Structure formats: structure tokens, C-alpha cells
Amino acid sequence: MDSSLLKRSGSEIHEDMQALLEQASSIRTFAKGEIIYHQGDIAESFCYLKSGRVKVFMTSADGMEKTLNTAYHGELLGEGAFFDKKPRVSSARAVTEAKVVMIGEKQLLDLIAKNPKLAFELLEILANRIRLLSSQLDSMTFMQADARIAQLLLENERDGRVRLTHEEIADAVGVSRVTVSKTLSAFAKRNIISTQYRQIVIKDKASLLKI
């Protein structure tokens, strides 16, 4: 598998752009469980996650939720709907308290005027997002459950740890929570991972890549 697909969301940004956004004053704080934006809304801004963890998900007509991504510090959210000016296809909810920089059209144009290279960085982020979504579609179509779970762990790994619940993993890869529990137990028996409270420690990344 292409190593570039092992990024968590396809929306990580370069250090120079991150430094600029970290200094922005338009910061909003969202409490755990609070919705940052709703599916179906028209996007007047997109978001830079300054701190915390955010779940991006879709909701079906009957109220079922499908997790698309879990975003961490330094990632962008909602940029697709902002650029195409169409209703959002997903919602975002704070998993922990989250500080979010809201970036509207004027702020973005000012940033690009001062730093033209940022426009190309945004194009790269959008291209990575498309690549990641294509990879997720392939995995849902062709990969077995253990391979999909292994890929998700690699995509969400930070400093050797994955902070996702069994339910979040099940939603993201399209399997039951029981299947997730059995698969993670099998990985643990092979000493590939160890499980702790609300997090998974990756002990053998090479074995996950092989799976």
C-alpha cells in the first residue's frame, strides 16, 4: 500500500501554514460532544483544529451514523464544502474539548495574498483527501475485516498510540463491535498491539502493514 495513504485524514498541513493558522484570532472552543458543523449546512468557512479531537461523520435518513474520520491537532475540517459551495455532506462533533480556528473567504484570501504558496498546499490537501477516500472505498470493497482494522489503526496512529474506541473503529470500517473486539484480541495475542483504557498501543507496526 502507498505509504502516503497512512496519513490520518489527508488534511495534514505544512508547518509554515500551520504556524500562520496557530496565530489566528478567530478561535472558537467547542465542548465535548458539541457539533462544530452540520451535514446539509452551506459552508461559509472551514476549520483548522488547534487542539482536541473531532469526529467527522455522515448521518443517514433513518438516523444511522457512519464515521468518516477522526481529526487531530493540525488538521483541516470541512474544506471540501467550503470550496465547492455546496451543502456539507458530513457533520463534525468534538470528541474532546476542541479549539477550532474558523477560516472564512476573506481570511483565506488575505493569507494567500501574503503567502501565495498556501494555495498550492491547499490543493495538495484536497488531492490527498480524494486519494484517502478512494483508498477507504477500496478497503471497504476488497479488504477483509482484519486488514481494514489494521489500516485504520495505522492511519490514526500518533506516537505509537491510537485513541479510538471499539465503537468508533466499528463505525469507521463497517463491521460489528464484536468483530472489532475479536480482531483486536487476536492482534494482542500476536503481540502486535496492547489495549489500554480508551487507547491502543501499537507494538509491531511492521506486522500491521503486512496484514
Coordinates of C-alpha atoms in Angstrom, one line a residue:
M1 CA 0.0 0.0 0.0
D2 CA 1.2 3.5 -0.8
S3 CA 2.7 5.0 2.4
S4 CA 1.0 8.3 1.6
L5 CA -2.3 6.6 2.4
L6 CA -1.2 6.1 6.0
K7 CA -1.9 9.7 7.0
R8 CA -4.8 10.0 9.3
S9 CA -7.1 12.2 7.2
G10 CA -5.4 13.5 4.1
S11 CA -5.8 17.0 5.6
E12 CA -2.5 17.5 7.4
I13 CA -0.9 20.8 6.6
H14 CA 2.7 22.0 6.1
E15 CA 4.5 23.6 9.0
D16 CA 4.5 27.2 7.5
M17 CA 0.7 27.2 7.0
Q18 CA 0.2 25.6 10.4
A19 CA 2.3 28.4 12.1
L20 CA 0.1 31.1 10.4
L21 CA -3.1 29.4 11.5
E22 CA -1.9 28.9 15.0
Q23 CA -1.6 32.7 15.4
A24 CA -5.2 33.4 14.1
S25 CA -7.5 35.2 16.5
S26 CA -10.8 33.7 15.2
I27 CA -10.8 30.8 17.6
R28 CA -13.9 29.0 18.9
T29 CA -13.9 26.5 21.8
F30 CA -16.3 23.5 21.5
A31 CA -17.2 21.4 24.5
K32 CA -17.0 17.6 24.3
G33 CA -20.0 16.3 22.3
E34 CA -20.8 19.7 20.7
I35 CA -21.4 19.9 17.0
I36 CA -19.0 22.1 15.0
Y37 CA -20.9 22.0 11.8
H38 CA -23.9 20.1 10.5
Q39 CA -24.5 17.9 7.4
G40 CA -26.5 19.9 4.9
D41 CA -25.3 23.3 6.0
I42 CA -23.9 25.7 3.5
A43 CA -20.2 26.2 4.4
E44 CA -19.2 29.8 5.0
S45 CA -15.9 28.8 6.5
F46 CA -13.7 25.8 7.0
C47 CA -11.8 24.8 10.2
Y48 CA -8.3 24.3 11.5
L49 CA -8.1 22.1 14.5
K50 CA -5.9 23.9 17.0
S51 CA -6.3 21.4 19.8
G52 CA -8.5 18.4 20.7
R53 CA -10.1 15.6 18.7
V54 CA -13.0 15.8 16.3
K55 CA -15.2 13.1 14.8
V56 CA -16.4 13.6 11.2
F57 CA -19.4 11.5 10.3
M58 CA -22.4 11.1 7.9
T59 CA -26.0 10.6 9.1
S60 CA -28.5 8.5 7.1
A61 CA -32.1 9.4 6.6
D62 CA -33.0 6.9 9.4
G63 CA -30.5 8.4 11.9
M64 CA -27.7 5.9 11.5
E65 CA -24.2 7.4 11.8
K66 CA -21.1 6.5 9.7
T67 CA -17.7 7.7 10.9
L68 CA -15.6 9.1 8.1
N69 CA -12.6 10.3 10.0
T70 CA -11.2 11.3 13.4
A71 CA -9.2 14.6 13.2
Y72 CA -6.4 15.7 15.5
H73 CA -4.4 18.9 16.1
G74 CA -3.0 20.4 12.9
E75 CA -5.7 19.1 10.5
L76 CA -8.3 20.9 8.4
L77 CA -12.0 20.1 8.5
G78 CA -14.9 21.0 6.1
E79 CA -12.7 22.4 3.4
G80 CA -14.4 20.5 0.6
A81 CA -17.8 22.1 1.1
F82 CA -16.2 25.5 1.6
F83 CA -14.6 25.4 -1.8
D84 CA -17.4 23.8 -3.9
K85 CA -20.1 26.0 -2.2
K86 CA -22.5 23.0 -1.9
P87 CA -24.2 21.7 1.2
R88 CA -21.9 19.8 3.6
V89 CA -22.0 16.0 3.2
S90 CA -20.9 15.3 6.7
S91 CA -21.1 16.7 10.3
A92 CA -18.3 17.3 12.8
R93 CA -18.5 16.7 16.5
A94 CA -16.0 17.4 19.3
V95 CA -14.8 14.1 20.9
T96 CA -12.9 16.1 23.5
E97 CA -12.9 19.8 24.2
A98 CA -11.7 21.3 20.9
K99 CA -10.3 24.7 19.9
V100 CA -11.0 25.5 16.3
V101 CA -9.9 28.3 14.0
M102 CA -12.7 29.3 11.7
I103 CA -11.4 30.4 8.3
G104 CA -13.7 32.4 6.0
E105 CA -13.2 33.6 2.5
K106 CA -11.7 37.0 3.5
Q107 CA -9.3 35.4 5.9
L108 CA -8.2 32.9 3.3
L109 CA -7.7 35.4 0.6
D110 CA -5.6 37.6 3.0
L111 CA -3.4 34.6 3.8
I112 CA -2.9 33.6 0.2
A113 CA -2.1 37.2 -0.8
K114 CA 0.7 37.3 1.8
N115 CA 1.7 33.7 1.2
P116 CA 0.8 32.5 -2.4
K117 CA 2.4 29.1 -1.8
L118 CA -0.5 28.3 0.6
A119 CA -2.9 27.9 -2.4
F120 CA -0.8 25.0 -3.7
E121 CA -0.7 23.5 -0.2
L122 CA -4.5 23.6 -0.1
L123 CA -4.6 21.9 -3.5
E124 CA -2.3 19.2 -2.1
I125 CA -4.6 18.7 0.9
L126 CA -7.7 18.3 -1.3
A127 CA -5.8 15.8 -3.6
N128 CA -4.8 13.8 -0.5
R129 CA -8.4 13.8 0.7
I130 CA -9.5 12.3 -2.6
R131 CA -6.8 9.7 -2.5
L132 CA -7.7 8.7 1.0
L133 CA -11.4 8.4 0.2
S134 CA -10.5 6.2 -2.8
S135 CA -8.4 4.1 -0.5
Q136 CA -11.3 3.8 2.0
L137 CA -13.6 2.7 -0.8
D138 CA -11.2 0.1 -2.0
S139 CA -10.7 -1.3 1.5
M140 CA -14.5 -1.5 2.2
T141 CA -14.9 -3.3 -1.1
F142 CA -12.0 -5.7 -1.3
M143 CA -10.2 -6.0 2.1
Q144 CA -11.2 -8.4 4.9
A145 CA -12.2 -7.0 8.3
D146 CA -8.8 -7.6 10.0
A147 CA -7.0 -5.8 7.1
R148 CA -9.4 -2.8 7.3
I149 CA -8.9 -2.6 11.0
A150 CA -5.1 -2.8 10.7
Q151 CA -5.2 0.0 8.1
L152 CA -7.4 2.2 10.3
L153 CA -5.0 1.8 13.2
L154 CA -2.1 2.8 11.1
E155 CA -4.0 5.8 9.7
N156 CA -4.9 7.0 13.2
E157 CA -1.6 6.3 15.0
R158 CA 0.1 9.1 16.8
D159 CA 3.3 8.5 18.8
G160 CA 2.5 4.8 18.7
R161 CA -1.0 5.1 20.2
V162 CA -4.5 5.1 18.7
R163 CA -7.2 6.9 20.7
L164 CA -10.3 5.3 19.2
T165 CA -13.0 3.2 21.0
H166 CA -14.1 -0.1 19.7
E167 CA -17.4 1.5 18.6
E168 CA -15.6 4.2 16.6
I169 CA -13.4 1.6 14.9
A170 CA -16.5 -0.5 14.0
D171 CA -18.3 2.6 12.6
A172 CA -15.3 3.6 10.5
V173 CA -14.6 0.2 8.9
G174 CA -18.1 -1.0 8.6
V175 CA -18.0 -4.1 10.9
S176 CA -19.7 -5.0 14.1
R177 CA -18.2 -4.1 17.5
V178 CA -17.9 -7.8 18.3
T179 CA -15.7 -8.2 15.2
V180 CA -13.5 -5.3 16.3
S181 CA -13.1 -6.8 19.8
K182 CA -12.2 -10.2 18.4
T183 CA -9.8 -8.8 15.9
L184 CA -8.0 -6.6 18.4
S185 CA -7.8 -9.5 20.8
A186 CA -6.2 -11.6 18.1
F187 CA -3.7 -8.8 17.4
A188 CA -2.9 -8.6 21.1
K189 CA -2.3 -12.3 21.3
R190 CA 0.3 -11.9 18.5
N191 CA 1.9 -9.0 20.4
I192 CA 1.1 -6.6 17.6
I193 CA -0.8 -4.3 19.9
S194 CA -1.8 -3.9 23.5
T195 CA -5.0 -2.4 24.7
Q196 CA -5.4 0.2 27.4
Y197 CA -8.2 2.4 28.7
R198 CA -9.5 4.3 25.6
Q199 CA -6.4 3.7 23.6
I200 CA -4.5 1.1 21.7
V201 CA -0.7 0.9 21.8
I202 CA 0.9 -0.3 18.5
K203 CA 3.9 -2.6 19.4
D204 CA 4.6 -4.1 15.9
K205 CA 3.9 -1.6 13.1
A206 CA 5.5 -3.9 10.5
S207 CA 3.0 -6.7 11.2
L208 CA 0.1 -4.3 10.8
L209 CA 1.5 -3.3 7.5
K210 CA 1.7 -6.9 6.4
I211 CA -1.9 -7.5 7.4

